[in-house]
CSV table of C-alpha atoms in Angstrom, one decimal:
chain,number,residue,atom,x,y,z
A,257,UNK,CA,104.3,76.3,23.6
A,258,UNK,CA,101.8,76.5,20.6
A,259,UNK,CA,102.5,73.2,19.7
A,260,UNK,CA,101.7,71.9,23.1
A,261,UNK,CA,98.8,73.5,23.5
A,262,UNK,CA,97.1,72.4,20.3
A,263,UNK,CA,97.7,69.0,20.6
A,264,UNK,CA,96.0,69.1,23.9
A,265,UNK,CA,92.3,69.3,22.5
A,266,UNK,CA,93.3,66.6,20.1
A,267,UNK,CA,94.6,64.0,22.3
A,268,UNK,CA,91.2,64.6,24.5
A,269,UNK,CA,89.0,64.0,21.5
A,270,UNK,CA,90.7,60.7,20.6
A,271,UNK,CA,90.4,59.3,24.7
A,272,UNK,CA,86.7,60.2,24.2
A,273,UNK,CA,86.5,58.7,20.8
A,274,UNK,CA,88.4,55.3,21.3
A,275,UNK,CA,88.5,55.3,25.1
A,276,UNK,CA,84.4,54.5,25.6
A,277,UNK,CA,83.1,55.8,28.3
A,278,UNK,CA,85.9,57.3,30.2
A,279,UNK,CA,85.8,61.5,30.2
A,280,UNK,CA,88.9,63.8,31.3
A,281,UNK,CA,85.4,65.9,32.7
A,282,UNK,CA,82.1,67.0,32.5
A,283,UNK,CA,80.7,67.7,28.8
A,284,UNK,CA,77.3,68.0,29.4
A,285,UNK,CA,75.7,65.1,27.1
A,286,UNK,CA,72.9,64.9,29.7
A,287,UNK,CA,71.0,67.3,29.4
A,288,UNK,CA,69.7,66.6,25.5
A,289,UNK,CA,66.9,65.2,27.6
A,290,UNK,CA,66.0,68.2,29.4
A,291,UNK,CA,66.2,70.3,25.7
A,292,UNK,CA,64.1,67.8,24.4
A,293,UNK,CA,61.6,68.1,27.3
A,294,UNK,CA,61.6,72.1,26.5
A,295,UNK,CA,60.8,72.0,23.2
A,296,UNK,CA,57.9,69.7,23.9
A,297,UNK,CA,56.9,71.7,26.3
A,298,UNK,CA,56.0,74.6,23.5
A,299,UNK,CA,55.5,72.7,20.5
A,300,UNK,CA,53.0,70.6,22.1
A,301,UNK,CA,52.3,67.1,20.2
A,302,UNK,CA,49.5,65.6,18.7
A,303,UNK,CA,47.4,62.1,19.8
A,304,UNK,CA,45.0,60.8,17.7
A,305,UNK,CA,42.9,58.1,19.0
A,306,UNK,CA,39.9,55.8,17.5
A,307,UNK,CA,37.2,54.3,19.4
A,308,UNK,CA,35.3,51.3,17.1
A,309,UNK,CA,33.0,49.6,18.7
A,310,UNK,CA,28.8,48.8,18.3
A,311,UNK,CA,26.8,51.5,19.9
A,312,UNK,CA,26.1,51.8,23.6
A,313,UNK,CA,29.2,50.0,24.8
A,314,UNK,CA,30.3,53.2,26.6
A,315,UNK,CA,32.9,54.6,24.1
A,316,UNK,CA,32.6,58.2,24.8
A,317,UNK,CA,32.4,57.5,28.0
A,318,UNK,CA,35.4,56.0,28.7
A,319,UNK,CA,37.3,58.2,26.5
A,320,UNK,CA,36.3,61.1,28.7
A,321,UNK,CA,37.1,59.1,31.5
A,322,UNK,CA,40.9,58.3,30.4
A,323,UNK,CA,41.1,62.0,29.6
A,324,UNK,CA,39.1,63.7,32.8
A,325,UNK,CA,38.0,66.1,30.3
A,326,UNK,CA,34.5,66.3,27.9
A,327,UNK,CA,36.8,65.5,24.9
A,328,UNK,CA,34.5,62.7,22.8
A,329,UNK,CA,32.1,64.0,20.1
A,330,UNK,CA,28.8,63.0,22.6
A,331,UNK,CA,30.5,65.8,24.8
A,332,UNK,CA,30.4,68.8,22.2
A,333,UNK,CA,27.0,69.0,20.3
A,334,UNK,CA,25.3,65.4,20.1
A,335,UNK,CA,21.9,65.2,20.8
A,336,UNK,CA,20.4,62.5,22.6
A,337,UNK,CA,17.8,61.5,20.3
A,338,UNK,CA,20.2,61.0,17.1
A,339,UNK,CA,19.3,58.3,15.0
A,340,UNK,CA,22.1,55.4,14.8
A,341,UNK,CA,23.4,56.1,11.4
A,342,UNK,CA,22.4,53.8,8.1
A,343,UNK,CA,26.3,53.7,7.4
A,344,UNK,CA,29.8,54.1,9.3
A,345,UNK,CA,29.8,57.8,9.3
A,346,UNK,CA,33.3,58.9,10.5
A,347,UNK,CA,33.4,61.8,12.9
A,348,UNK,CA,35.9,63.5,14.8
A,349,UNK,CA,36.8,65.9,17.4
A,350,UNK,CA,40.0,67.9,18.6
A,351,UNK,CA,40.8,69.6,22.0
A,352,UNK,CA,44.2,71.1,23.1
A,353,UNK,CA,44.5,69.7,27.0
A,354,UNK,CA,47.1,71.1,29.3
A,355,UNK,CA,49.1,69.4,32.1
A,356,UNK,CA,51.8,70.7,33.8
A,357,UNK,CA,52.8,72.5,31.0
A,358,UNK,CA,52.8,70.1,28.6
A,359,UNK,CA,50.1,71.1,25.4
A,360,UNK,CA,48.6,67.8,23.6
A,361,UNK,CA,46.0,68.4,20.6
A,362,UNK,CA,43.7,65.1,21.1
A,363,UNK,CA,41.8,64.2,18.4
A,364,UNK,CA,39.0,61.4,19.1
A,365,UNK,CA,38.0,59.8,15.7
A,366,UNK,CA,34.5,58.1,16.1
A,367,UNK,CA,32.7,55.6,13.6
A,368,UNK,CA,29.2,55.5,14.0
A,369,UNK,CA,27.2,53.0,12.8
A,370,UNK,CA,30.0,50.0,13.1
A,371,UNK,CA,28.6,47.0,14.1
A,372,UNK,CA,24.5,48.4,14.3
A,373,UNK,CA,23.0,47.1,11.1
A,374,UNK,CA,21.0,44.2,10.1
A,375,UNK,CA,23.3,43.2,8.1
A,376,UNK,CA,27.8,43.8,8.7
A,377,UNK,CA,29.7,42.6,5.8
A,378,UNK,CA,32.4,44.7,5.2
A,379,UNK,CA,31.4,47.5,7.6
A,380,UNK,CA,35.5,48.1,8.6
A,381,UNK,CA,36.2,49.2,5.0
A,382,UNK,CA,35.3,52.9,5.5
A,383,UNK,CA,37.1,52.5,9.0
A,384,UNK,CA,40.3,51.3,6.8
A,385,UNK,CA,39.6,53.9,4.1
A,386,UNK,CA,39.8,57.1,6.7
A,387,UNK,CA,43.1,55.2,8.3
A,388,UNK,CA,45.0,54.9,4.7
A,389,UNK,CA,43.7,58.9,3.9
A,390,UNK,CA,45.4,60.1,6.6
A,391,UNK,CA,48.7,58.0,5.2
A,392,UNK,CA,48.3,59.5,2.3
A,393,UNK,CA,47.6,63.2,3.2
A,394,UNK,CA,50.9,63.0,5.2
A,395,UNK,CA,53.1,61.3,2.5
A,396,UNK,CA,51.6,64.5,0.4
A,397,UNK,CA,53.1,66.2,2.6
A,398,UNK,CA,56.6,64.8,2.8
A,399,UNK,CA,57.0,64.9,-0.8
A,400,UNK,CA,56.5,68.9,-0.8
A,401,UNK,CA,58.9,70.4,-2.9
A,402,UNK,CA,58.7,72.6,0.1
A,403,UNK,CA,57.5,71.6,3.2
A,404,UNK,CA,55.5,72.7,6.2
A,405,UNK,CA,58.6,72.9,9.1
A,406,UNK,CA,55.7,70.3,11.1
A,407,UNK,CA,53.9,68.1,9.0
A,408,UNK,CA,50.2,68.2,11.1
A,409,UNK,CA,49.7,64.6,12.1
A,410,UNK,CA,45.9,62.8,11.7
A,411,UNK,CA,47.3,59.7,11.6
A,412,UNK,CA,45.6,57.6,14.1
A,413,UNK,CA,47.8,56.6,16.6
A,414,UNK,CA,45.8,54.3,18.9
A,415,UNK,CA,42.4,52.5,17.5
A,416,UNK,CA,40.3,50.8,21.1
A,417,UNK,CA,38.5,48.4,19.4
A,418,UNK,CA,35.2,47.5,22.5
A,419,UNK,CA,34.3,44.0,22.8
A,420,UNK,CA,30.7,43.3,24.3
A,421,UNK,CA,31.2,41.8,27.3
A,422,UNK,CA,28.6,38.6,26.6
A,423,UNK,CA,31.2,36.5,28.7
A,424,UNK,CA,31.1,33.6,25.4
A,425,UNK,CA,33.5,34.6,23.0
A,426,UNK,CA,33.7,37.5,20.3
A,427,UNK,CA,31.5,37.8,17.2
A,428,UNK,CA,33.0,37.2,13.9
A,429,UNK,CA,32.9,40.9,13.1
A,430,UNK,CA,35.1,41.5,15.9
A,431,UNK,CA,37.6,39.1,14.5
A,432,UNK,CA,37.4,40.2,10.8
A,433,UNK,CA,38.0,43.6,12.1
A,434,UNK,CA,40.9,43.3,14.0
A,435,UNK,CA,42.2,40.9,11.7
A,436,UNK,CA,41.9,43.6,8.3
A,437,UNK,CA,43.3,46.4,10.1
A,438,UNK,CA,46.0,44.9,12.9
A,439,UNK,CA,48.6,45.7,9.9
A,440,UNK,CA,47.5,49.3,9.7
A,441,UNK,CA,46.9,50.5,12.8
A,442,UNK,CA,47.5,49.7,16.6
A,443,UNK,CA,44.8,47.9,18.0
A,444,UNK,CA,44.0,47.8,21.5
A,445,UNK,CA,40.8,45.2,22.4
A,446,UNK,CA,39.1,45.9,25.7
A,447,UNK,CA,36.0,44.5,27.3
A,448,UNK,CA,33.7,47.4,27.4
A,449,UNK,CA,30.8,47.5,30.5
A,450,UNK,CA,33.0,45.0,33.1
A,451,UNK,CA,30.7,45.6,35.3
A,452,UNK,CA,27.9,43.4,34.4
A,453,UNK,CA,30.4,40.1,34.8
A,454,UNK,CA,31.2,38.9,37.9
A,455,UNK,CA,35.0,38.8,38.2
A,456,UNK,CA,35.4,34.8,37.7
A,457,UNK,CA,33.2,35.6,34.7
A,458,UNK,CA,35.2,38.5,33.7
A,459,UNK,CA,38.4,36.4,33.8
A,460,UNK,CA,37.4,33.4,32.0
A,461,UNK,CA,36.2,36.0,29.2
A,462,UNK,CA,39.4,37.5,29.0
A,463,UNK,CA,41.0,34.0,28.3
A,464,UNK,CA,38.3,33.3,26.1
A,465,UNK,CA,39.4,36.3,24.1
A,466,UNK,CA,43.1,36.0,24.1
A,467,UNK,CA,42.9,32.3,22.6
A,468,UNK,CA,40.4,33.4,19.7
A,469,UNK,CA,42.8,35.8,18.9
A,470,UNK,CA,45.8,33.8,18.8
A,471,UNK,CA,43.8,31.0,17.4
A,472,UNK,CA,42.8,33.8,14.2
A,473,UNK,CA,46.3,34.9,14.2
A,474,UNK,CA,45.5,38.7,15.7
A,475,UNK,CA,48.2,40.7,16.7
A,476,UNK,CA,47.6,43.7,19.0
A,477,UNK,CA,49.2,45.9,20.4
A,478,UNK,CA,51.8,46.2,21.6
A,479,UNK,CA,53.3,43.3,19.0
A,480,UNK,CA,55.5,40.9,20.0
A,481,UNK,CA,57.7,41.7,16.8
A,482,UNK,CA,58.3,45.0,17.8
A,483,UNK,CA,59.7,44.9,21.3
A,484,UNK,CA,63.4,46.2,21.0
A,485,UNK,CA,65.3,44.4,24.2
A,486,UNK,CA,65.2,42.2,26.8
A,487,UNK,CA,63.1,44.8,29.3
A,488,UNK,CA,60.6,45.7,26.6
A,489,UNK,CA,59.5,42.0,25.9
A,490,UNK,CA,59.4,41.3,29.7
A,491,UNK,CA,57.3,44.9,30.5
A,492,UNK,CA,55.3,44.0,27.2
A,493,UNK,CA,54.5,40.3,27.9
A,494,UNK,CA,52.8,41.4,31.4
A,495,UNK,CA,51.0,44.0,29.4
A,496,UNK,CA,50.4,41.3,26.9
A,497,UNK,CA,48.9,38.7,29.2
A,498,UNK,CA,46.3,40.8,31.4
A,499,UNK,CA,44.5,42.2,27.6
A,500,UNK,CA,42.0,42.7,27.0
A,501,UNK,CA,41.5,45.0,29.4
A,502,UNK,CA,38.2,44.5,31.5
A,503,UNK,CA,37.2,48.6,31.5
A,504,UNK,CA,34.7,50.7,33.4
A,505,UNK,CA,33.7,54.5,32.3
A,506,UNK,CA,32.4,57.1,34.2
A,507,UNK,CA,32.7,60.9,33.9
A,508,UNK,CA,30.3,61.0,37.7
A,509,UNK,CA,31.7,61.3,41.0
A,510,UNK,CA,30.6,59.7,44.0
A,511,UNK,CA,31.6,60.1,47.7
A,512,UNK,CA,33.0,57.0,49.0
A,513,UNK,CA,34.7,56.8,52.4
A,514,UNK,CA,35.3,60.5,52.6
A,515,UNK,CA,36.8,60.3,49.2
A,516,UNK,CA,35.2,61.8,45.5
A,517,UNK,CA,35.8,59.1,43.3
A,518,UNK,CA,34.9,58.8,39.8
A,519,UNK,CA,32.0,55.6,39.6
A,520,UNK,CA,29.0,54.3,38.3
A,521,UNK,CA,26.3,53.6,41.0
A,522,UNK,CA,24.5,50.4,41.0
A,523,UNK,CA,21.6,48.9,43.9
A,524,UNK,CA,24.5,47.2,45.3
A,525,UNK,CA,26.7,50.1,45.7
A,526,UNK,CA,29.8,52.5,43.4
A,527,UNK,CA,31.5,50.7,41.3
A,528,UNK,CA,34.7,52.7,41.4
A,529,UNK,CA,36.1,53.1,38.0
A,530,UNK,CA,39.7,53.8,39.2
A,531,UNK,CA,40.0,51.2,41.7
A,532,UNK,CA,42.0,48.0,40.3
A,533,UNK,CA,40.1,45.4,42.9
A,534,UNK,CA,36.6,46.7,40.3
A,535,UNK,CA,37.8,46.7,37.2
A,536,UNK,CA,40.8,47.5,34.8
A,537,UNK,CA,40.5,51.0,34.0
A,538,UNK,CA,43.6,52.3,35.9
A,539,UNK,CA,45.7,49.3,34.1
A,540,UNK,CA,44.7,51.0,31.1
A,541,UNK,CA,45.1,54.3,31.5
A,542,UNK,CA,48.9,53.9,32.5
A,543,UNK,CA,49.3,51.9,29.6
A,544,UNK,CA,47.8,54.2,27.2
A,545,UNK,CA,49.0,57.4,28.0
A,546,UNK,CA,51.5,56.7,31.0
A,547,UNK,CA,54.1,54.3,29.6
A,548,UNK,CA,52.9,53.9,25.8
A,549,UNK,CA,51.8,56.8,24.2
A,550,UNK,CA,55.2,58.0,22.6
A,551,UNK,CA,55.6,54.3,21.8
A,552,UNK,CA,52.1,54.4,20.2
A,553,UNK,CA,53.3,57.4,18.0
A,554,UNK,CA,56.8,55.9,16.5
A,555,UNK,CA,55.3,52.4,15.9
A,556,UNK,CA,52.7,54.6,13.8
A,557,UNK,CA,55.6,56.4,12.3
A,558,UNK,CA,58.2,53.8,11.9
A,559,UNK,CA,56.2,50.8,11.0
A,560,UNK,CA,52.5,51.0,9.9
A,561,UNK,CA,53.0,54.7,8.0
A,562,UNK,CA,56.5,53.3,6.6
A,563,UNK,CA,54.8,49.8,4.9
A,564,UNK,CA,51.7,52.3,3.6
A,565,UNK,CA,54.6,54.5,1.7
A,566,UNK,CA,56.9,51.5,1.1
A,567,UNK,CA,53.6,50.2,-0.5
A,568,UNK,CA,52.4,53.5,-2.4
A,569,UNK,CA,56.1,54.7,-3.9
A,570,UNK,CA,56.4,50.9,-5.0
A,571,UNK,CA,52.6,51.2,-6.8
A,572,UNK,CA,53.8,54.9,-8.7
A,573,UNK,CA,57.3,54.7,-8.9
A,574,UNK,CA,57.6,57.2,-6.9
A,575,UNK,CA,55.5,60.4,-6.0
A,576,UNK,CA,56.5,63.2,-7.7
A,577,UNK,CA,57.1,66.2,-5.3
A,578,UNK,CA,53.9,68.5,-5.1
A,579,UNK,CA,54.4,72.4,-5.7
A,580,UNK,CA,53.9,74.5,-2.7
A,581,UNK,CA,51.1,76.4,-4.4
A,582,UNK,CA,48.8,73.2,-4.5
A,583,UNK,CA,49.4,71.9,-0.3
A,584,UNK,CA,46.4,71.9,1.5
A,585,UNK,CA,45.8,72.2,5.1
A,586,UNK,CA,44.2,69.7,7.0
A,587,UNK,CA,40.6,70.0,8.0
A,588,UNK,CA,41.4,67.7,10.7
């Protein structure tokens, strides 16, 4: 009967509506994740990643390293006999790297001249300058009468901040850094060059670090404040309690036991970078890019972006919307 058969759809809706998770069959909920996977796949996505550190720490280095790829601005044009620059100069660099289908734009934003003068006061300020323009160029954006269908994203996502491994404690520019510019950006500390400490040294560094940071108030990522459940703080607090991570970079390969490993050779042998009984590199790398890196991106989005535009529509009153004629592209 009509009647019959109408209500039958209706009656089904309501058992899935107030019934939880009981369903008469399959609906095919599931697979959202394998849609979202394809569009990925041809989109692509963008990473934007800062390295800050004093010069000769290893910083292109280890970002080619992390990426297996001659992605840092040393790779593509940079002379060996540049001068170290009288101020920060901020400089960065963009690939599109491919694995297993999956496009990623990487952008490696270098500063420089941090940390190499006579004298450092307030060197982080063009650091935190270049951070808030890229806030700003992307609220612009979003306040298009109309916009661009994908906003392009130079927000930096990730900022490794290198430590000098002296095995005493960190310099007070290290600590004024981190402590300006832990609201606005994800910091992640590592120890650069673990390879000159010897591993009890290495350790007693790290500890070293971890209590001048808590002692200055320093939070970095990933923040305690942001961890959303139960698994999160317990995955997070291991992550939490081996930083900084104790790193070695090399883009060389060595044979070792039969095997091409990626190393740095010493008079007493390789130092393997991607062997965990060396040094931390591998910890790392999973972190960055194998469990965090979409994690990296929304707290960008969601919390550091969000208190820059909280903070800039409060200043204005609110930005008025930009007319499509005057939208510029990024450079970056």
């Amino acid at each position: 009967k009509a009647g019959e058969a109408s209500a039958a759809p209706v009656a089904y809706f309501l058992l899935i509506r107030h019934g939880g998770s009981t369903l008469l069959g399959y609906i095919g909920i599931d697979t959202i994740i394998e849609q979202m996977r394809k569009k990925t796949m041809k989109t692509g996505f963008d990473f934007n990643i800062m390295v800050v550190g004093h010069s000769g720490l290893g910083k292109s280095t280890l970002v080619n390293t992390l990426f297996k790829s001659q992605v840092s601005r040393k790779s593509t044009g940079w002379a060996r006999d540049e001068k170290i620059p009288k101020t920060i100069e901020i400089k960065s660099v963009s690939h599109v790297i491919e694995e297993g289908g999956v496009k990623m734009k990487l952008t490696v934003v270098d500063t420089p001249g941090f940390g190499d003068q006579i004298n450092n006061d307030n060197c982080w300020e063009p650091i935190s300058k270049f951070i808030n323009e890229q806030y700003e160029k992307f609220l612009k954006e979003e306040v298009n009468i109309t916009r661009k269908k994908r906003i392009p994203d130079t927000r930096v996502h990730c900022c490794l901040y290198f430590i000098s491994p002296t095995g005493h404690s960190l310099r007070q520019l290290d600590i004024e850094f981190m402590k300006r510019l832990s609201h606005s950006v994800n910091i992640i500390p590592v120890i650069a060059k673990a390879d000159t400490l010897t591993v009890e040294e290495r350790q007693e560094f790290k500890q070293r670090v971890r209590k001048e940071l808590e002692m200055s108030g320093i939070e970095f990522y990933p923040q305690k404040e942001f961890d959303e459940d139960m698994e999160d703080k317990s995955d997070n607090d291991k992550i939490r309690e081996a930083m900084p991570f104790a790193v070695v970079g090399s883009d060389k390969e060595y044979q070792v036991n039969g095997k091409r490993v990626l190393g740095r050779k010493t008079a007493w042998g390789i130092v393997e970078v991607e062997n965990p009984n060396h040094c931390e590199f591998a910890q790392l790398r999973d972190f960055l890019i194998r469990s965090h890196l979409q994690d990296l991106k929304e707290v960008t989005h969601n919390i550091h972006y969000e208190t820059y535009r909280a903070k800039r529509l409060n200043e204005n009153g609110g930005l008025h919307p930009i007319p499509s004629s005057d939208t510029q592209e990024s450079n970056l």
